[in-house]
Coordinates of C-alpha atoms in Angstrom, one line a residue:
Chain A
X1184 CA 0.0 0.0 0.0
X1185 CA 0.8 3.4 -0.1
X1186 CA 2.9 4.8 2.5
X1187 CA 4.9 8.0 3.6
X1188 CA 8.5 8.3 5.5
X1189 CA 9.5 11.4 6.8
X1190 CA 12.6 12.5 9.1
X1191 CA 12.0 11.7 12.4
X1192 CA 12.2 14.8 14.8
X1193 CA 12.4 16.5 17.3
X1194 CA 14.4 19.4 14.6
X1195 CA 16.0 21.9 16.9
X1196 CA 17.6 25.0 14.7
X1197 CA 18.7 29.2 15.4
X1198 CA 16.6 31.5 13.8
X1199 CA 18.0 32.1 10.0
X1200 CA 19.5 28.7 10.2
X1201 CA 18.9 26.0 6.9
X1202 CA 16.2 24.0 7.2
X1203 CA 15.6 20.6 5.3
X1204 CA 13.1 17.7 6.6
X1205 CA 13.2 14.4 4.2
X1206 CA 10.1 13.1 2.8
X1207 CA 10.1 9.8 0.9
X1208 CA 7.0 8.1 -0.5
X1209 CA 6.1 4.5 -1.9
X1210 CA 2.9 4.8 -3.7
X1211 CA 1.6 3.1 -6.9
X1212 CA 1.0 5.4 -9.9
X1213 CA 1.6 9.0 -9.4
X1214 CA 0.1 10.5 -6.1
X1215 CA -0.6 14.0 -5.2
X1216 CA 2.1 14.9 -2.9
X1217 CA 2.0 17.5 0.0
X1218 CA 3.6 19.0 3.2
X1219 CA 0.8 20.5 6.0
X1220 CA 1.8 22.4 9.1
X1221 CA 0.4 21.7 12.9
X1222 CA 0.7 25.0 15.0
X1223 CA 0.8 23.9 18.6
X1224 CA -3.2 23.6 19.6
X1225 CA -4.7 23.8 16.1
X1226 CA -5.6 21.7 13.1
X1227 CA -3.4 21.1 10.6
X1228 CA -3.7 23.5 7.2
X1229 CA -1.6 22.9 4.3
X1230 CA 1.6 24.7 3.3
X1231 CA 2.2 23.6 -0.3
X1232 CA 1.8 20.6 -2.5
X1233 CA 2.8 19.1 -5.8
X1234 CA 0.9 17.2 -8.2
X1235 CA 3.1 15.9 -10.4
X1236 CA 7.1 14.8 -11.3
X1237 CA 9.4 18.0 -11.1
X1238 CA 6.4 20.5 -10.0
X1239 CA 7.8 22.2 -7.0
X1240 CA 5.5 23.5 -4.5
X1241 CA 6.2 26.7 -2.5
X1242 CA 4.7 29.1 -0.3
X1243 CA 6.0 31.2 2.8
X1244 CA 9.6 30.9 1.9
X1245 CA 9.4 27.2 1.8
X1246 CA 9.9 24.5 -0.9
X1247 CA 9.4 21.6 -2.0
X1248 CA 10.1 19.6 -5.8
X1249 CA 8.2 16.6 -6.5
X1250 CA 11.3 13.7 -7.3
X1251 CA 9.9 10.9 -9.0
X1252 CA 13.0 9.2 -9.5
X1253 CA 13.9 9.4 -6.0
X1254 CA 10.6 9.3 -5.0
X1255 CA 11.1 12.1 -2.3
X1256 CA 9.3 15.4 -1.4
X1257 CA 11.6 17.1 1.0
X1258 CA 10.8 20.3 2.6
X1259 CA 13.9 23.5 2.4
X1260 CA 13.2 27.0 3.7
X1261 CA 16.6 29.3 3.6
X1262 CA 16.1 30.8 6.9
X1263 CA 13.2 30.2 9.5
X1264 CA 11.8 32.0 12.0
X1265 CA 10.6 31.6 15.6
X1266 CA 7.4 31.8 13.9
X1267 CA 7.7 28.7 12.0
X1268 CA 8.4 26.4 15.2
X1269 CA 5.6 23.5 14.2
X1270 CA 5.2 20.3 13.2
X1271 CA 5.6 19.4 9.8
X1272 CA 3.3 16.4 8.2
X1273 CA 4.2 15.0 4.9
X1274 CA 1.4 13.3 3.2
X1275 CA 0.4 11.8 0.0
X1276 CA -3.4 10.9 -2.1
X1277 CA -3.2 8.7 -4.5
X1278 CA -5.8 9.8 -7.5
X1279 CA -8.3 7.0 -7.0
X1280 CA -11.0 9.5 -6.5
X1281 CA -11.4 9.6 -2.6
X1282 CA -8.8 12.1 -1.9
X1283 CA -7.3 10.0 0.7
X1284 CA -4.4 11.2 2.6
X1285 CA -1.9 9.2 4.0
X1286 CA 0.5 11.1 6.4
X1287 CA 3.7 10.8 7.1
X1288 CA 4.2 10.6 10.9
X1289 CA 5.4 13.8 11.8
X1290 CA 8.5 16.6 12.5
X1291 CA 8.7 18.6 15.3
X1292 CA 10.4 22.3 14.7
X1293 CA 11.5 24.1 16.8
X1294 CA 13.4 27.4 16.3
X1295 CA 15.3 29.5 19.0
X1296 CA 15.5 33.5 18.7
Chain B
X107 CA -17.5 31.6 7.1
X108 CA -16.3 29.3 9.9
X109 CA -14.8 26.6 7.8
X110 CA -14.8 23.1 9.7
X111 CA -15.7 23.2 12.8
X112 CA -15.9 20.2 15.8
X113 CA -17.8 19.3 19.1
X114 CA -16.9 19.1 21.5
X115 CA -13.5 20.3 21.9
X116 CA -12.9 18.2 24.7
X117 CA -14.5 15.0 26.3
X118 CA -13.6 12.4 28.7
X119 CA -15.3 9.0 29.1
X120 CA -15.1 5.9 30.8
X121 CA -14.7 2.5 29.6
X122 CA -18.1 1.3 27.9
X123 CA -19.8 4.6 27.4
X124 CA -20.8 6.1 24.1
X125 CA -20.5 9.0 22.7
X126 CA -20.9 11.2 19.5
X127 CA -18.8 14.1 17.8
X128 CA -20.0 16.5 15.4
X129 CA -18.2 18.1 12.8
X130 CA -19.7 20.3 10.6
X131 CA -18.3 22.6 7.4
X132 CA -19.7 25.2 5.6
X133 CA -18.0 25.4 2.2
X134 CA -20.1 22.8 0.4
X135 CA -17.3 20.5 0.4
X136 CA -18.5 16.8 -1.2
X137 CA -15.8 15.1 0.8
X138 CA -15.3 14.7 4.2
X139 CA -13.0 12.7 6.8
X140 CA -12.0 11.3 10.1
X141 CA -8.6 10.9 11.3
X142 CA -7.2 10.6 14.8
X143 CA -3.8 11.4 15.7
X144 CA -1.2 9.3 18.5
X145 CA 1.8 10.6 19.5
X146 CA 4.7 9.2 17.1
X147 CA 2.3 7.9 14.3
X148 CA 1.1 11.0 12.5
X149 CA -2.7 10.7 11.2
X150 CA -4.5 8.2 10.7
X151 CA -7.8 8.0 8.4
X152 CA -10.9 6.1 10.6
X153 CA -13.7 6.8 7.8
X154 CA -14.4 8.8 5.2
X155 CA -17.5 10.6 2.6
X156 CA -17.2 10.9 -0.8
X157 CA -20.8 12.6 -0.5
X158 CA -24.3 13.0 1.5
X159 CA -25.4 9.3 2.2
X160 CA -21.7 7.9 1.3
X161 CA -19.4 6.4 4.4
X162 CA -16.3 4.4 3.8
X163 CA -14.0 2.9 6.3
X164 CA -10.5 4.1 6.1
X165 CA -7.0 2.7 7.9
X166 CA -8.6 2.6 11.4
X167 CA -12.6 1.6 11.4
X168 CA -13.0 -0.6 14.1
X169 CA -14.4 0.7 17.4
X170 CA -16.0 3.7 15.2
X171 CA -19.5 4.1 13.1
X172 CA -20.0 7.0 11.0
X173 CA -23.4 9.1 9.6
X174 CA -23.4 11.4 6.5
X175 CA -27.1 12.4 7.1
X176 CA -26.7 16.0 5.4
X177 CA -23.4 17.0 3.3
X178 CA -22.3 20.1 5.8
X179 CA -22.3 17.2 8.6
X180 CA -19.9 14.4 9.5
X181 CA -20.9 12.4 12.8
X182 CA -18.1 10.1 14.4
X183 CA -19.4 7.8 17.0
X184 CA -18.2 5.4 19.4
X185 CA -20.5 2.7 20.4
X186 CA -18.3 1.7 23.2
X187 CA -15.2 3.7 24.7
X188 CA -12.1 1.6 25.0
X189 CA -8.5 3.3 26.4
X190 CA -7.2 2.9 23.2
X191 CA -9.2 5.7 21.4
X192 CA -7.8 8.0 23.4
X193 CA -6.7 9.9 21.0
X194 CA -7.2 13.8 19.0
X195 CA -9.7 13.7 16.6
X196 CA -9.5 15.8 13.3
X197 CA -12.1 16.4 10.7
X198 CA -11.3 17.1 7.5
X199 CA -13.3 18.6 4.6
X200 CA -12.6 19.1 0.7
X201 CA -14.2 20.3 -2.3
X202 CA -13.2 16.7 -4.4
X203 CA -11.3 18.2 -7.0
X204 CA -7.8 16.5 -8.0
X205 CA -5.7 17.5 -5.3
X206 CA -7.8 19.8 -4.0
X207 CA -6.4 21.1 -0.4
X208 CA -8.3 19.4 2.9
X209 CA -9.6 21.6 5.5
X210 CA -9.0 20.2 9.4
X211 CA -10.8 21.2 12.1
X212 CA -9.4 22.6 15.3
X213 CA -9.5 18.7 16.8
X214 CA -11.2 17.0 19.6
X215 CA -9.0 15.8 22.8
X216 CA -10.8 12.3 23.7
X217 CA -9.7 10.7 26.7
X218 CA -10.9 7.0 28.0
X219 CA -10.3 6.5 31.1

């Protein structure tokens, strides 16, 4: 079946510090990939996704490229922010018409000042 | 427009007793879902709607029976509490197009005791 695999956590960087968190998927066909962000006591909303090989998702200084020969979505932003302290959920759907996610199980960020 | 919303936002049972949560959205979404998520395993589909009158099991049925009476409504229920679904509960909504993003609700803190 289909299944995510995403860095394990807990991430601790400095503000302006790299950040990269791995994402590899096994998935027949050609899913829908995405990354969604948990602030601490809220739902989860999504931060960018990619439907297909080579599209790269971005939004809010982060990005993500859709490698179908690695199989891999992983998640870069140049230089976070307090503000970005979350956790991090990778997640494919396949295209079988439900929508279905399947989540990856989660990265904890956390960024000092 | 409040988007998904969930009831209650807290709830603690014991062992045996029933109980129901609500989850309601009002973007006139065709799809909607149930996940629960456990510490170090990310989320985890229970059931899912493809439409009013639709209910599909997901990753994690058992233990839980769903009702898609009208399409802004989503009911989770547990017949009888057990430890193990102690758990947060997230409803998600989305509109069924390819890829289309999934709205959560704000999540519902079940503890059986």
């Amino acid at each position: 079946g289909n299944s995510v695999t995403q860095m394990e956590g807990p991430v601790t960087l400095s503000e302006e510090a790299f950040l990269t968190i791995n994402c590899t998927y096994t998935a027949t066909g050609y899913p829908s990939l995405f990354w969604y962000v948990q602030y601490p006591g809220e739902g989860l909303q999504l931060l960018l996704k990619a439907t297909k090989a080579d599209d790269k998702g971005s939004n809010k200084g982060f990005e993500a490229t859709y490698r179908k020969e690695t199989t891999s979505f992983h998640l870069e932003k140049g230089s976070v922010q307090v503000s970005d302290s979350a956790v991090y959920f990778c997640a494919l759907s396949d295209k079988g018409g439900s929508e279905k996610l399947v989540f990856g199980k989660g990265t904890k960020l956390t960024v000092n000042p | 427009n409040a988007g998904v919303t969930q009831t209650p936002k807290f709830r603690v049972l014991k062992t045996g007793q029933s109980m129901t949560l609500l989850c309601a959205q009002d973007m006139n979404h065709e799809y909607m879902y149930w996940y629960r998520q456990d510490p170090g395993m990310g989320l985890r589909l229970i059931h899912y709607s493809v439409g009013e009158g639709t209910t599909a099991k997901g990753e994690v049925p058992d233990g839980y029976n769903v009702s898609r009476l009208k399409k802004q409504n989503f009911l989770l229920g547990l017949e009888s509490a057990a430890p193990s679904q102690t758990s947060v509960y997230f409803c998600a909504s989305s509109g069924g197009v390819l890829a289309n993003e999934q709205f959560f609700g704000p999540g519902t803190r079940l503890t059986v005791l």
